[in-house]
mmCIF file of C-alpha atoms in Angstrom:
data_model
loop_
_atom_site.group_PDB
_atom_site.id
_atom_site.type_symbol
_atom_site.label_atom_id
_atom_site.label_comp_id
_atom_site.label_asym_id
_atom_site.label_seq_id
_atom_site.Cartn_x
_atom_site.Cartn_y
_atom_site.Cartn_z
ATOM 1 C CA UNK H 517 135.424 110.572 118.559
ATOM 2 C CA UNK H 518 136.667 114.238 117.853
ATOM 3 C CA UNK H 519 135.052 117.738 117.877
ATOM 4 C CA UNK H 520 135.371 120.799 117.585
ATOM 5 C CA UNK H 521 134.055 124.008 118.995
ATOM 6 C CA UNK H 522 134.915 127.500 117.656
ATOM 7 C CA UNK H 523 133.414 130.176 120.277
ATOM 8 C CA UNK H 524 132.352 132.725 118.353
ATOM 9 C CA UNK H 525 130.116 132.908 115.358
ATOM 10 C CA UNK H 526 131.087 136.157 114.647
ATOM 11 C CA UNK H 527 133.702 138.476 115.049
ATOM 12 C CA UNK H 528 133.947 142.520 114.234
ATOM 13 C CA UNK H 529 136.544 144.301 114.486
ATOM 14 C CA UNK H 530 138.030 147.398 113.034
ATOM 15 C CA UNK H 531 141.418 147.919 110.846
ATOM 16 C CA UNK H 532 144.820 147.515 112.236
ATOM 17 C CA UNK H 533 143.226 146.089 115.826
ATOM 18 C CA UNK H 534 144.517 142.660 117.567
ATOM 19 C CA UNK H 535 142.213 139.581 117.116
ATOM 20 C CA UNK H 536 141.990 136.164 118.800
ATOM 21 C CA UNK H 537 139.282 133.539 117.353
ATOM 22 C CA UNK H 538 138.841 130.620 119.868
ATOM 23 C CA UNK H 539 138.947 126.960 119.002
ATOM 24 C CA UNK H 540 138.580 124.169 121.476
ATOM 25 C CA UNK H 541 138.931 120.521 120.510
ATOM 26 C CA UNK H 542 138.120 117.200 122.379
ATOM 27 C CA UNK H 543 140.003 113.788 121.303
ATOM 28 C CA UNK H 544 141.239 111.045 122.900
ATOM 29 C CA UNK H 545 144.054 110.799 120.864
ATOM 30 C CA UNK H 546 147.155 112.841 119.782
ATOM 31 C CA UNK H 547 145.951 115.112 117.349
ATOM 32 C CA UNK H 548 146.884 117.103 114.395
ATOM 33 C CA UNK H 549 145.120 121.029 114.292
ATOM 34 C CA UNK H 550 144.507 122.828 111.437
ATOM 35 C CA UNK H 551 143.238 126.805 110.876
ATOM 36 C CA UNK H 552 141.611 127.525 107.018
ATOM 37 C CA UNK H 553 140.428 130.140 105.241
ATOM 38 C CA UNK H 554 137.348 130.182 103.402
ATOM 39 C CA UNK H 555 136.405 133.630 101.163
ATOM 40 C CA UNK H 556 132.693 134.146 99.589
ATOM 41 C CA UNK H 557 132.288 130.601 97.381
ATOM 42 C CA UNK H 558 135.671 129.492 97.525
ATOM 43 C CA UNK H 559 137.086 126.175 98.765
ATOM 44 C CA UNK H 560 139.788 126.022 101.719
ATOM 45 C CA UNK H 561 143.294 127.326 101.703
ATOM 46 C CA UNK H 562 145.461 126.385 104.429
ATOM 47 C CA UNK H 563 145.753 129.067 106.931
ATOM 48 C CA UNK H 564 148.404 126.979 109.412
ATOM 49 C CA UNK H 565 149.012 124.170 110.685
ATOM 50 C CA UNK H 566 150.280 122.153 114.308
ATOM 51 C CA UNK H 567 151.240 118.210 113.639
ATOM 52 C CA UNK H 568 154.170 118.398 116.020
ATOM 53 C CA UNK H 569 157.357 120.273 117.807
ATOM 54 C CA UNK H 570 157.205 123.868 118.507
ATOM 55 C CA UNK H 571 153.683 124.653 119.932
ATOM 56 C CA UNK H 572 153.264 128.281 118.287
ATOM 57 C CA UNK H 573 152.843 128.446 114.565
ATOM 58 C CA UNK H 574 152.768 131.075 112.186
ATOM 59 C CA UNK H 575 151.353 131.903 108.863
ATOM 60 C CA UNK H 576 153.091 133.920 106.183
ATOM 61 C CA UNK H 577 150.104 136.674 106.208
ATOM 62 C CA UNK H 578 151.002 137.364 110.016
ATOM 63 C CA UNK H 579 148.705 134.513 111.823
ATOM 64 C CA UNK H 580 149.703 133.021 114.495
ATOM 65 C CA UNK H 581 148.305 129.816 116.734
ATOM 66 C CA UNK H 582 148.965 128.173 119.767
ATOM 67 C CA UNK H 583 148.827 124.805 120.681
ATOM 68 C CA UNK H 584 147.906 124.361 124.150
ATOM 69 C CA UNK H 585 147.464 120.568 125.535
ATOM 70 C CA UNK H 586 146.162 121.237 129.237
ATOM 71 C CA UNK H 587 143.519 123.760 127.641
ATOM 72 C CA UNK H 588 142.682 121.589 124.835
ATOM 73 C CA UNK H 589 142.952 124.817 122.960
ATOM 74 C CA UNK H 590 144.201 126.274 119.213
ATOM 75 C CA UNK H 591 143.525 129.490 119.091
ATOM 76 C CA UNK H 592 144.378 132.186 116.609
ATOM 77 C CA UNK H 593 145.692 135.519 116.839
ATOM 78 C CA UNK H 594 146.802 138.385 114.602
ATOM 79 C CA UNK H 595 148.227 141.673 116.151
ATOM 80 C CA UNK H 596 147.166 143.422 113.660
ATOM 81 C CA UNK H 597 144.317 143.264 110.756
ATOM 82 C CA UNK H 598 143.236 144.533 108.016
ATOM 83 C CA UNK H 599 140.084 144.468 105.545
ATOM 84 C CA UNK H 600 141.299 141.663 103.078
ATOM 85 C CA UNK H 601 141.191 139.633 106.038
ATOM 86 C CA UNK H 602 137.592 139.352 106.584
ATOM 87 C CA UNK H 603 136.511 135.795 105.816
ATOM 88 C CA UNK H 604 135.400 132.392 107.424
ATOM 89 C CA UNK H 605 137.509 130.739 109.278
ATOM 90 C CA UNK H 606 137.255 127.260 110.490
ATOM 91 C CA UNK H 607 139.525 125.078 112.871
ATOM 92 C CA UNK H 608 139.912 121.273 112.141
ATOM 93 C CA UNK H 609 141.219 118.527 114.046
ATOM 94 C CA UNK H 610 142.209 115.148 112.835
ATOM 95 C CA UNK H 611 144.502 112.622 114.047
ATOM 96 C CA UNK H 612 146.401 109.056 112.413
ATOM 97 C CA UNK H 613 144.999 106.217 110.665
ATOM 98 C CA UNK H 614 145.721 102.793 111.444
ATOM 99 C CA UNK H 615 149.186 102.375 110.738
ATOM 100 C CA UNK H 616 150.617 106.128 111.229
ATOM 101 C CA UNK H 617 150.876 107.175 107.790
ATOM 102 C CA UNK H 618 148.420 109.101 106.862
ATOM 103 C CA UNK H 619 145.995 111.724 108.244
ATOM 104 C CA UNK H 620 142.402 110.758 109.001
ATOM 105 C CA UNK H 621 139.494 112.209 108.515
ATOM 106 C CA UNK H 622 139.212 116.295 109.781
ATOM 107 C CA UNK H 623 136.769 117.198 111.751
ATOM 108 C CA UNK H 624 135.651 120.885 111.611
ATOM 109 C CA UNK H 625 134.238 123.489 113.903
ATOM 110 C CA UNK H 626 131.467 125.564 112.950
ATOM 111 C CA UNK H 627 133.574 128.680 111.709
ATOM 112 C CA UNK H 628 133.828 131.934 112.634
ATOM 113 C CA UNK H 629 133.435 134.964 110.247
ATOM 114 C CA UNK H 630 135.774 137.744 110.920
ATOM 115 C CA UNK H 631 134.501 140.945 109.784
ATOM 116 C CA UNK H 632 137.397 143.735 109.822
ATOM 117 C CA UNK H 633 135.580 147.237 109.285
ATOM 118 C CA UNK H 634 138.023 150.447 108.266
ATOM 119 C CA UNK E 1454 152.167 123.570 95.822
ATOM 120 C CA UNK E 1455 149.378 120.783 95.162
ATOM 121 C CA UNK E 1456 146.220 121.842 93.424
ATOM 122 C CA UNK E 1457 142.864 120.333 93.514
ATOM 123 C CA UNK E 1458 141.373 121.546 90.348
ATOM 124 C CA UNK E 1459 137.128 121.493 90.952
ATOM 125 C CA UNK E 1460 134.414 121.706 88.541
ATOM 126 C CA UNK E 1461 132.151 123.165 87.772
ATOM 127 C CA UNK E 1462 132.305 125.832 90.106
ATOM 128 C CA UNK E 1463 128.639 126.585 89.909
ATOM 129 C CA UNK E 1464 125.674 124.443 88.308
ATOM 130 C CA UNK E 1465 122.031 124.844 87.987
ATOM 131 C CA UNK E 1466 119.892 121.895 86.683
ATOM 132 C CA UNK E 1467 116.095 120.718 86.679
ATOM 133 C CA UNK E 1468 114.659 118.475 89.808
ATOM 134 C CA UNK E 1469 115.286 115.016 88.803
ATOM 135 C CA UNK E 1470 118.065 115.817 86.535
ATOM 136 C CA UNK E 1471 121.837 114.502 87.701
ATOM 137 C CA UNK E 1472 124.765 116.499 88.217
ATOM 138 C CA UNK E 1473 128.132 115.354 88.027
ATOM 139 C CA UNK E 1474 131.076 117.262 89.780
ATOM 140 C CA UNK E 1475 134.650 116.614 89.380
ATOM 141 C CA UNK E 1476 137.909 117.041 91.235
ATOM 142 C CA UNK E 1477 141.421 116.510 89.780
ATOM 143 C CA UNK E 1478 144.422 116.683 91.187
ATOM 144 C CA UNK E 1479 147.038 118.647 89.183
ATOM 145 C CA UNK E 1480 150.001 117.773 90.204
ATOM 146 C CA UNK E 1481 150.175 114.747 92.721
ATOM 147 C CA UNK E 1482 148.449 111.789 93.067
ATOM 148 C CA UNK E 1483 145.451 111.816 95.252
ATOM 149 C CA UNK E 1484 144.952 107.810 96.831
ATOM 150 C CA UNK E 1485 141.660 109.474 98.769
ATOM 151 C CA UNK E 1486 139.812 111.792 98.427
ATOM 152 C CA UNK E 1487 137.110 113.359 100.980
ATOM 153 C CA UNK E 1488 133.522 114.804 99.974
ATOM 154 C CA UNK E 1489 131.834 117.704 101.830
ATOM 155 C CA UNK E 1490 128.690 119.808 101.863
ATOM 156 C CA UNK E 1491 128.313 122.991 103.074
ATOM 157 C CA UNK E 1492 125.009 124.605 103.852
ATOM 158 C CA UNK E 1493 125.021 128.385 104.263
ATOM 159 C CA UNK E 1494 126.327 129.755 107.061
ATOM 160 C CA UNK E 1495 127.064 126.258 108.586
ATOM 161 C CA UNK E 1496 130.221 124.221 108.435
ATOM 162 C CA UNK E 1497 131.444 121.428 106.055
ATOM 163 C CA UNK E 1498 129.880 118.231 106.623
ATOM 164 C CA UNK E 1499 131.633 114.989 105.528
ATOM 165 C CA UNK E 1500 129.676 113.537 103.288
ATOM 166 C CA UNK E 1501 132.121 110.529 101.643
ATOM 167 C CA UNK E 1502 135.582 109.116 102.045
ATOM 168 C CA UNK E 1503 136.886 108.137 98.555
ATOM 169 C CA UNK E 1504 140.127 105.439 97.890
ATOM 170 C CA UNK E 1505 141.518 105.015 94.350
ATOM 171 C CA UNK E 1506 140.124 101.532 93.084
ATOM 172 C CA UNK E 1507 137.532 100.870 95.985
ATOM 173 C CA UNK E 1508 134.266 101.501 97.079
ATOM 174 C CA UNK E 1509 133.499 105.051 98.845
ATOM 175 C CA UNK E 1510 132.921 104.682 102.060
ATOM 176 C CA UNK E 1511 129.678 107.064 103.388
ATOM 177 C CA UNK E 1512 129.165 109.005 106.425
ATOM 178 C CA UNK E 1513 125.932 107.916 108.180
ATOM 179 C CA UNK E 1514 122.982 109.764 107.256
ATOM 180 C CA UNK E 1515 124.259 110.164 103.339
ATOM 181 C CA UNK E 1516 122.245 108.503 100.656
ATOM 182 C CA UNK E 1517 124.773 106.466 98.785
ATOM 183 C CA UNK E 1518 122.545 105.787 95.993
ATOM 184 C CA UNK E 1519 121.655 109.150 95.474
ATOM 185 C CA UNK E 1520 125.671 110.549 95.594
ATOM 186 C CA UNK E 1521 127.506 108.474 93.645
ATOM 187 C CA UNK E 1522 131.711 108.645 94.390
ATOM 188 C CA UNK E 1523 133.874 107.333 91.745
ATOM 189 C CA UNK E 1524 137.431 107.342 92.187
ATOM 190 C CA UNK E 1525 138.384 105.595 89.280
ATOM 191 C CA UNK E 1526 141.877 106.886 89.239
ATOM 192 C CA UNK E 1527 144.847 108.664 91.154
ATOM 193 C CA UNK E 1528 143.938 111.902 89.900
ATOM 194 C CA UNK E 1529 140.271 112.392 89.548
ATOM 195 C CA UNK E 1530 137.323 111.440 92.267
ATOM 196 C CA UNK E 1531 133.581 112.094 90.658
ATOM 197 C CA UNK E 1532 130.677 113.178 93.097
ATOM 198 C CA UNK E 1533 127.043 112.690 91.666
ATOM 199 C CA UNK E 1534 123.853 113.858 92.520
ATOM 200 C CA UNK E 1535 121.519 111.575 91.025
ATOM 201 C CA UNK E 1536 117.688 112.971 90.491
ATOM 202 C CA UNK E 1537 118.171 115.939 92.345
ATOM 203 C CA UNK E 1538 115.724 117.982 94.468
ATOM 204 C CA UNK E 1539 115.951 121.738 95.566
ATOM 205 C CA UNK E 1540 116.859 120.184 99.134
ATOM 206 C CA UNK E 1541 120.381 119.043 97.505
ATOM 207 C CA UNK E 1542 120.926 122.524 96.499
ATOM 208 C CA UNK E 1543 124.256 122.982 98.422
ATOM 209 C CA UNK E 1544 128.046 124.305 98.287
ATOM 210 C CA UNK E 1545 129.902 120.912 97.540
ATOM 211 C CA UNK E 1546 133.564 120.503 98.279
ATOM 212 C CA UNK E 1547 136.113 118.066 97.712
ATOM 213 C CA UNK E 1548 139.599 117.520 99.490
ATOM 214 C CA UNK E 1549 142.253 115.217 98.300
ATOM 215 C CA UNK E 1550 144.728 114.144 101.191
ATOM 216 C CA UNK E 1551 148.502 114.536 100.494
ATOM 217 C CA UNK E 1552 149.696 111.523 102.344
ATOM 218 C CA UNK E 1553 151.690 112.964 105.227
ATOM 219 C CA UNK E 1554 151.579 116.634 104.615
ATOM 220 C CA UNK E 1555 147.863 117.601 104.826
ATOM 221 C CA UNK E 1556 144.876 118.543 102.972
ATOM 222 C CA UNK E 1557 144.141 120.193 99.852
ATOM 223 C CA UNK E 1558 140.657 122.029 99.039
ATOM 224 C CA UNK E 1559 139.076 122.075 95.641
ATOM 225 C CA UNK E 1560 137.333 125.745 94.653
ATOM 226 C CA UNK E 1561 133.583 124.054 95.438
ATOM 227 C CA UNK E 1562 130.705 123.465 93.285
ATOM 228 C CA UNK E 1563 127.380 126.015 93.899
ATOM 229 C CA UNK E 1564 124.403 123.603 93.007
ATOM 230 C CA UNK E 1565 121.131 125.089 92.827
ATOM 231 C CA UNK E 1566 118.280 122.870 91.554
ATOM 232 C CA UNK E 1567 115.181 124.234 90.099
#
């Protein structure tokens, strides 16, 4: 069985200041992770993704997470915020079917809601 | 990219009416599709596993009689919430898996029963 945990329910910060928002999974398998997005009544959008290779990955809005296997850790970072990126943010885990050749089912943590203040 | 179109986006009905939500998707062919419910302030709970041309298969806890998954096709998956109650009043969201490449997200469904 997977899980996830996200560490913080809540996280305030003000404009233009660094932010890291903590995810910690548990599997016994290889895993795939997965940071979304979710704004006020909105489904999911894809924030970033790590399935395999290079363990940093970036998002085109200036996200960033790293895979770290010892830690069982994906956590993400931005240097530098700004208001429209206040939202909920949730970290998902999910790993092969039978077979290889499809994702399974995610498994989500409990989100975090970033609240950038000016 | 792929689209998960989701609707309606919000619904209010009577207690012990149905409600039927749908999810499409626009421009790829969606073999399952996954069903979630989000309570406020919480995070999504799996509520249904969907395959084209098969039976949904149900998370424990989740009363298959009262949400019915039809995924009659490669495009659209059907969630409803038969004789609803106040206590179904939830944020319902549906993601269709894109074989290899990930997940997409319908918008969500607000259902508030009266």
């Amino acid at each position: 069985a997977q899980s996830v945990t996200q560490l913080d329910s809540q996280v305030p910060v003000f404009e233009e200041a660094p932010v890291e928002l903590r995810c910690n999974y548990s599997s016994s398998v290889s895993v795939y992770l997965f940071w979304y997005v979710q704004y006020p009544n909105q489904g999911l959008q894809l924030l970033l993704k790590y399935l395999s290779g290079s363990t940093l990955v970036e998002s085109i809005n200036g996200f960033e997470a790293e895979f770290n296997k010892s830690q069982t850790s994906f956590h993400l970072r931005k240097p530098s915020v700004h208001i429209s990126d206040t939202a909920e943010y949730f970290c998902a885990v999910s790993d092969l079917e039978a077979g290889g050749t499809s994702y399974g089912k995610l498994t989500f943590g409990q989100g975090t809601i970033l609240t950038v203040h000016p | 990219g792929a689209v998960v179109s989701q609707h309606p986006s919000r619904v209010i009905c009577k207690s012990g009416t149905s409600v039927k939500i749908e999810c499409r998707s626009l421009d790829f062919q969606a073999t399952t599709m996954f069903w979630y419910r989000q309570f406020p302030k919480q995070s999504l709970m799996l509520m249904a596993t969907s395959n084209e041309g098969s039976k949904a298969t149900y998370e424990q806890g989740v009363e298959k009689d009262k949400f019915l998954i039809n995924h009659a096709s490669l495009t659209l998956s059907t969630l409803t919430v038969t004789s609803a109650h106040p206590e179904d009043s939830s944020f319902y969201i549906c993601s269709a898996r894109e074989g290899i490449y990930g997940y997409t997200f319908g918008s969500g469904t607000r259902l508030t029963v009266v």
